[in-house]
mmCIF file of C-alpha atoms in Angstrom:
data_model
loop_
_atom_site.group_PDB
_atom_site.id
_atom_site.type_symbol
_atom_site.label_atom_id
_atom_site.label_comp_id
_atom_site.label_asym_id
_atom_site.label_seq_id
_atom_site.Cartn_x
_atom_site.Cartn_y
_atom_site.Cartn_z
ATOM 1 C CA MET A 1 -21.358 -15.227 11.753
ATOM 2 C CA VAL A 2 -19.113 -14.499 9.376
ATOM 3 C CA SER A 3 -15.730 -14.014 10.260
ATOM 4 C CA TYR A 4 -14.361 -11.059 9.402
ATOM 5 C CA HIS A 5 -10.613 -12.296 10.181
ATOM 6 C CA ARG A 6 -10.541 -15.593 8.166
ATOM 7 C CA GLY A 7 -7.562 -15.446 5.651
ATOM 8 C CA VAL A 8 -6.002 -11.585 6.530
ATOM 9 C CA GLN A 9 -3.802 -12.293 9.279
ATOM 10 C CA GLU A 10 -1.051 -11.623 7.105
ATOM 11 C CA MET A 11 -2.023 -8.170 7.645
ATOM 12 C CA ILE A 12 -3.541 -8.263 10.545
ATOM 13 C CA ASN A 13 -0.312 -9.987 12.316
ATOM 14 C CA PRO A 14 2.217 -8.816 10.067
ATOM 15 C CA ARG A 15 5.290 -11.683 9.633
ATOM 16 C CA SER A 16 8.669 -11.561 7.611
ATOM 17 C CA ASP A 17 5.987 -14.034 4.617
ATOM 18 C CA GLY A 18 3.665 -11.645 4.324
ATOM 19 C CA VAL A 19 4.053 -9.616 1.093
ATOM 20 C CA ARG A 20 4.462 -13.071 -0.389
ATOM 21 C CA LEU A 21 1.340 -14.592 1.625
ATOM 22 C CA PHE A 22 -0.380 -11.559 0.515
ATOM 23 C CA LEU A 23 0.257 -10.930 -2.897
ATOM 24 C CA ARG A 24 -1.414 -14.792 -3.001
ATOM 25 C CA ARG A 25 -4.141 -14.468 -1.976
ATOM 26 C CA TRP A 26 -4.788 -11.166 -3.887
ATOM 27 C CA TYR A 27 -3.391 -11.701 -7.792
ATOM 28 C CA GLY A 28 -3.571 -15.375 -6.668
ATOM 29 C CA PRO A 29 -0.750 -17.569 -7.304
ATOM 30 C CA GLY A 30 0.932 -16.244 -10.236
ATOM 31 C CA GLY A 31 3.934 -17.502 -13.144
ATOM 32 C CA GLY A 32 6.893 -18.169 -10.994
ATOM 33 C CA ARG A 33 9.087 -15.764 -13.169
ATOM 34 C CA GLY A 34 10.552 -14.159 -9.937
ATOM 35 C CA ASN A 35 13.351 -17.352 -9.801
ATOM 36 C CA LEU A 36 14.673 -15.974 -13.134
ATOM 37 C CA LEU A 37 15.311 -12.288 -11.199
ATOM 38 C CA ALA A 38 18.607 -12.039 -11.554
ATOM 39 C CA PRO A 39 20.947 -11.794 -7.807
ATOM 40 C CA PRO A 40 20.672 -8.237 -5.252
ATOM 41 C CA ALA A 41 24.202 -5.962 -5.218
ATOM 42 C CA ARG A 42 26.176 -6.149 -2.910
ATOM 43 C CA GLY A 43 24.720 -5.029 0.706
ATOM 44 C CA VAL A 44 20.635 -5.056 -0.719
ATOM 45 C CA PRO A 45 18.648 -5.996 2.565
ATOM 46 C CA HIS A 46 17.046 -9.296 2.396
ATOM 47 C CA GLU A 47 13.624 -8.186 1.795
ATOM 48 C CA LEU A 48 13.738 -6.229 -0.457
ATOM 49 C CA ALA A 49 15.254 -8.775 -2.258
ATOM 50 C CA GLU A 50 12.344 -10.774 -1.702
ATOM 51 C CA TRP A 51 9.644 -8.260 -2.302
ATOM 52 C CA HIS A 52 11.562 -8.239 -5.513
ATOM 53 C CA LYS A 53 10.911 -11.200 -6.257
ATOM 54 C CA GLU A 54 7.667 -12.102 -4.699
ATOM 55 C CA ALA A 55 6.758 -9.347 -6.551
ATOM 56 C CA SER A 56 8.353 -10.652 -10.251
ATOM 57 C CA SER A 57 6.050 -13.914 -9.685
ATOM 58 C CA VAL A 58 2.761 -12.331 -9.587
ATOM 59 C CA GLY A 59 2.952 -11.801 -13.459
ATOM 60 C CA SER A 60 1.380 -8.837 -12.719
ATOM 61 C CA PRO A 61 2.178 -5.508 -11.858
ATOM 62 C CA VAL A 62 1.541 -4.951 -7.729
ATOM 63 C CA THR A 63 2.279 -1.228 -8.339
ATOM 64 C CA PHE A 64 0.258 1.463 -9.821
ATOM 65 C CA GLN A 65 0.382 4.762 -7.242
ATOM 66 C CA ASP A 66 4.009 4.675 -5.910
ATOM 67 C CA TYR A 67 6.798 2.362 -7.076
ATOM 68 C CA PRO A 68 10.185 0.772 -6.108
ATOM 69 C CA VAL A 69 13.469 0.608 -7.562
ATOM 70 C CA PRO A 70 14.588 -1.409 -9.349
ATOM 71 C CA LEU A 71 16.446 -3.918 -8.392
ATOM 72 C CA SER A 72 19.781 -3.567 -10.207
ATOM 73 C CA GLU A 73 19.057 0.283 -8.605
ATOM 74 C CA LEU A 74 19.404 -0.105 -5.399
ATOM 75 C CA THR A 75 22.146 1.650 -4.219
ATOM 76 C CA ARG A 76 24.001 3.907 -1.866
ATOM 77 C CA SER A 77 23.641 7.916 -1.921
ATOM 78 C CA GLU A 78 26.167 9.753 -0.425
ATOM 79 C CA ASP A 79 24.960 10.397 3.183
ATOM 80 C CA GLY A 80 24.743 5.532 2.274
ATOM 81 C CA MET A 81 21.503 5.525 2.842
ATOM 82 C CA MET A 82 19.443 2.991 -0.144
ATOM 83 C CA VAL A 83 16.419 4.906 -1.819
ATOM 84 C CA PHE A 84 13.948 1.903 -2.261
ATOM 85 C CA TRP A 85 10.808 3.816 -3.184
ATOM 86 C CA ILE A 86 9.505 6.511 -5.238
ATOM 87 C CA GLU A 87 6.298 8.798 -5.036
ATOM 88 C CA ASN A 88 4.646 8.839 -8.664
ATOM 89 C CA GLN A 89 5.746 12.721 -8.912
ATOM 90 C CA GLY A 90 9.133 12.526 -7.728
ATOM 91 C CA ALA A 91 8.591 14.681 -4.715
ATOM 92 C CA TYR A 92 8.948 12.159 -1.588
ATOM 93 C CA TYR A 93 11.224 9.115 -1.772
ATOM 94 C CA TRP A 94 11.728 5.815 1.038
ATOM 95 C CA ALA A 95 15.020 4.981 2.564
ATOM 96 C CA VAL A 96 16.825 2.507 5.018
ATOM 97 C CA ASP A 97 20.092 2.174 5.846
ATOM 98 C CA PRO A 98 21.540 -1.224 4.789
ATOM 99 C CA ASP A 99 24.367 -1.669 7.598
ATOM 100 C CA GLU A 100 21.111 -1.149 10.650
ATOM 101 C CA ASP A 101 19.375 -4.490 11.223
ATOM 102 C CA ASP A 102 15.494 -4.321 10.888
ATOM 103 C CA SER A 103 15.994 -1.152 9.534
ATOM 104 C CA VAL A 104 13.101 1.543 9.891
ATOM 105 C CA VAL A 105 12.566 3.597 6.867
ATOM 106 C CA VAL A 106 13.006 7.343 6.429
ATOM 107 C CA VAL A 107 11.307 9.571 4.231
ATOM 108 C CA ARG A 108 12.443 11.873 1.811
ATOM 109 C CA GLU A 109 10.320 15.201 1.271
ATOM 110 C CA TYR A 110 12.554 16.213 -2.917
ATOM 111 C CA GLY A 111 14.499 19.708 -1.516
ATOM 112 C CA SER A 112 14.471 18.950 1.962
ATOM 113 C CA ASP A 113 17.628 17.696 3.621
ATOM 114 C CA PRO A 114 16.488 15.949 6.488
ATOM 115 C CA TRP A 115 15.113 12.286 7.011
ATOM 116 C CA LEU A 116 12.250 11.242 8.763
ATOM 117 C CA THR A 117 10.982 8.276 10.518
ATOM 118 C CA THR A 118 8.602 6.293 9.212
ATOM 119 C CA GLY A 119 8.143 4.614 12.746
ATOM 120 C CA GLU A 120 8.335 1.622 9.921
ATOM 121 C CA THR A 121 10.473 -1.683 9.891
ATOM 122 C CA LEU A 122 11.795 -2.170 6.328
ATOM 123 C CA GLY A 123 9.078 -5.854 5.700
ATOM 124 C CA ARG A 124 6.065 -4.078 7.234
ATOM 125 C CA PHE A 125 6.971 -1.199 5.319
ATOM 126 C CA LEU A 126 7.088 -2.872 2.049
ATOM 127 C CA LEU A 127 3.560 -4.932 3.419
ATOM 128 C CA HIS A 128 2.067 -1.336 3.552
ATOM 129 C CA CYS A 129 3.363 -0.214 0.716
ATOM 130 C CA THR A 130 2.525 -3.254 -2.159
ATOM 131 C CA VAL A 131 -1.118 -3.229 0.437
ATOM 132 C CA ARG A 132 -1.580 0.336 -0.239
ATOM 133 C CA GLU A 133 -1.220 -0.221 -3.986
ATOM 134 C CA ALA A 134 -3.313 -3.134 -4.142
ATOM 135 C CA ILE A 135 -6.077 -1.025 -2.666
ATOM 136 C CA VAL A 136 -5.269 1.365 -6.548
ATOM 137 C CA GLY A 137 -4.570 -0.318 -8.660
ATOM 138 C CA ALA A 138 -7.646 -2.887 -7.900
ATOM 139 C CA GLU A 139 -8.889 -3.273 -11.532
ATOM 140 C CA SER A 140 -12.911 -3.941 -8.634
ATOM 141 C CA LYS A 141 -13.661 -1.341 -6.524
ATOM 142 C CA LEU A 142 -14.987 1.670 -5.624
ATOM 143 C CA ALA A 143 -15.155 5.063 -3.138
ATOM 144 C CA ALA A 144 -17.971 6.891 -1.162
ATOM 145 C CA VAL A 145 -18.579 10.187 1.253
ATOM 146 C CA VAL A 146 -19.841 8.494 4.426
ATOM 147 C CA PRO A 147 -21.019 10.880 7.446
ATOM 148 C CA GLU A 148 -18.602 10.208 10.596
ATOM 149 C CA SER A 149 -21.345 8.709 12.557
ATOM 150 C CA VAL A 150 -22.482 6.060 9.298
ATOM 151 C CA LEU A 151 -18.157 5.727 9.258
ATOM 152 C CA HIS A 152 -17.773 4.695 13.167
ATOM 153 C CA GLY A 153 -21.307 2.983 13.369
ATOM 154 C CA GLN A 154 -21.343 0.685 10.941
ATOM 155 C CA VAL A 155 -19.021 1.116 8.434
ATOM 156 C CA LEU A 156 -16.244 0.215 10.879
ATOM 157 C CA THR A 157 -18.028 -2.523 12.975
ATOM 158 C CA ARG A 158 -17.847 -4.991 9.493
ATOM 159 C CA LEU A 159 -14.022 -4.272 9.393
ATOM 160 C CA ILE A 160 -10.732 -4.705 10.630
ATOM 161 C CA PRO A 161 -8.273 -2.570 11.393
ATOM 162 C CA LEU A 162 -4.802 -2.040 10.465
ATOM 163 C CA GLY A 163 -1.587 -1.131 11.648
ATOM 164 C CA PHE A 164 -0.162 0.981 8.972
ATOM 165 C CA PRO A 165 1.214 4.746 9.776
ATOM 166 C CA ALA A 166 0.066 6.942 7.073
ATOM 167 C CA MET A 167 2.152 8.351 4.362
ATOM 168 C CA ALA A 168 4.379 10.648 4.057
ATOM 169 C CA THR A 169 2.230 11.854 1.038
ATOM 170 C CA GLU A 170 -1.020 11.537 2.808
ATOM 171 C CA SER A 171 -3.673 12.930 5.492
ATOM 172 C CA SER A 172 -1.983 11.949 8.857
ATOM 173 C CA SER A 173 -5.833 10.773 9.347
ATOM 174 C CA THR A 174 -5.599 8.229 6.637
ATOM 175 C CA ARG A 175 -6.075 4.465 8.048
ATOM 176 C CA LEU A 176 -6.246 1.094 6.747
ATOM 177 C CA PHE A 177 -8.143 -1.427 6.892
ATOM 178 C CA CYS A 178 -9.299 -5.053 5.962
ATOM 179 C CA ARG A 179 -11.751 -7.637 6.662
ATOM 180 C CA HIS A 180 -12.436 -11.029 4.125
ATOM 181 C CA ASP A 181 -13.467 -9.773 0.973
ATOM 182 C CA ALA A 182 -11.878 -6.678 1.175
ATOM 183 C CA LEU A 183 -9.409 -3.781 0.955
ATOM 184 C CA VAL A 184 -10.519 -0.327 2.159
ATOM 185 C CA MET A 185 -8.726 3.287 2.749
ATOM 186 C CA VAL A 186 -10.482 5.426 4.976
ATOM 187 C CA MET A 187 -9.047 9.631 4.113
ATOM 188 C CA PRO A 188 -10.858 12.909 4.765
ATOM 189 C CA PRO A 189 -12.521 13.789 0.972
ATOM 190 C CA PRO A 190 -11.000 15.725 -1.621
ATOM 191 C CA VAL A 191 -11.918 19.044 -1.573
ATOM 192 C CA GLY A 192 -15.373 20.002 -2.943
ATOM 193 C CA TYR A 193 -16.026 16.158 -1.371
ATOM 194 C CA SER A 194 -17.487 16.607 1.919
ATOM 195 C CA LEU A 195 -21.256 15.841 2.586
ATOM 196 C CA PRO A 196 -22.895 19.566 3.090
ATOM 197 C CA GLY A 197 -23.202 20.662 6.852
ATOM 198 C CA GLU A 198 -21.233 17.266 8.880
ATOM 199 C CA SER A 199 -18.007 15.783 8.706
ATOM 200 C CA SER A 200 -17.521 12.800 6.681
ATOM 201 C CA TRP A 201 -14.874 10.502 5.202
ATOM 202 C CA MET A 202 -14.160 8.681 1.697
ATOM 203 C CA ALA A 203 -13.636 5.299 1.780
ATOM 204 C CA VAL A 204 -12.230 3.080 -0.781
ATOM 205 C CA VAL A 205 -13.313 -0.287 -0.682
ATOM 206 C CA ALA A 206 -11.798 -2.478 -3.259
ATOM 207 C CA VAL A 207 -11.750 -6.472 -4.205
ATOM 208 C CA ALA A 208 -9.072 -8.179 -4.617
ATOM 209 C CA HIS A 209 -8.394 -10.384 -8.857
ATOM 210 C CA GLY A 210 -11.635 -11.854 -10.334
ATOM 211 C CA GLN A 211 -13.368 -10.266 -7.480
ATOM 212 C CA ASP A 212 -17.096 -8.139 -7.127
ATOM 213 C CA VAL A 213 -17.289 -5.249 -4.888
ATOM 214 C CA ARG A 214 -20.880 -4.542 -5.217
ATOM 215 C CA LYS A 215 -21.423 -8.389 -2.973
ATOM 216 C CA VAL A 216 -19.635 -6.471 0.326
ATOM 217 C CA ASP A 217 -21.567 -6.021 2.643
ATOM 218 C CA LEU A 218 -20.696 -2.126 4.052
ATOM 219 C CA GLY A 219 -23.469 -0.109 3.895
ATOM 220 C CA LEU A 220 -22.013 2.043 1.268
ATOM 221 C CA ALA A 221 -24.910 1.646 -1.294
ATOM 222 C CA ASP A 222 -26.551 5.725 -0.152
ATOM 223 C CA PHE A 223 -23.474 6.814 -0.565
ATOM 224 C CA VAL A 224 -20.884 5.525 -3.871
ATOM 225 C CA LEU A 225 -19.632 8.078 -5.847
ATOM 226 C CA SER A 226 -19.824 7.296 -9.563
ATOM 227 C CA GLY A 227 -16.777 6.726 -12.513
ATOM 228 C CA GLU A 228 -14.117 5.143 -9.988
ATOM 229 C CA ALA A 229 -11.567 3.686 -11.793
ATOM 230 C CA ARG A 230 -8.601 1.554 -12.217
ATOM 231 C CA VAL A 231 -4.766 3.039 -11.989
ATOM 232 C CA GLU A 232 -2.591 2.044 -14.554
ATOM 233 C CA PRO A 233 1.429 1.046 -13.098
ATOM 234 C CA VAL A 234 3.403 3.492 -13.357
ATOM 235 C CA ASP A 235 6.546 2.158 -15.410
ATOM 236 C CA ALA A 236 9.337 4.999 -15.004
ATOM 237 C CA PHE A 237 11.683 4.733 -12.575
ATOM 238 C CA GLU A 238 13.682 7.868 -12.472
ATOM 239 C CA GLU A 239 16.987 8.680 -10.611
ATOM 240 C CA PRO A 240 16.633 10.651 -7.191
ATOM 241 C CA PRO A 241 17.960 13.136 -6.744
ATOM 242 C CA PHE A 242 20.341 13.078 -4.091
#
């Protein structure tokens, strides 16, 4: 019997070195360039400094849609918060209070005043984003729109749910799953993709560098959409407007 839990404990039960373990498993050992990073500015939470170190050591991009604020650009805004992650269109910003231990990440939309809690600590949020970006930027992935009955009766029985909540940019019902050979994002289908006459969901399946998503058996063959392309990394950084 296949063990779907094998080698994915850093996502199922997140721990302090979860980002490092995930990056090594998904992208390989990398080139060790993380040691060349300049020391972080004073007041930068150690989780952020470690994330940048581990991400740079991969030797290739690890973000493809939303993006981190460069380590050298991390500063406090007037309200004392430190914005560290930005949505690709500049519509959402995520921040922490560097003075708080185990600070919970907060988010706000451009043009909106209040910060809203994500419910995730900084370390957990960074792992969440790293996993999500791995799906977005995977070289081998597929998307399928499946009936709800197939999703619950067949697909999800072969997957392990991850405890990450939906991002502020996603539908509240978006969820991430994993198994030993794949990552899966399940969400409502985009407009025009729903199956006629029945409830349906979109599942995006991604595999690690060098693997073939067609070898992942989730029973999706009859529902796969064509033309799922890899998203290229975003390399522009814009200062938050506050």
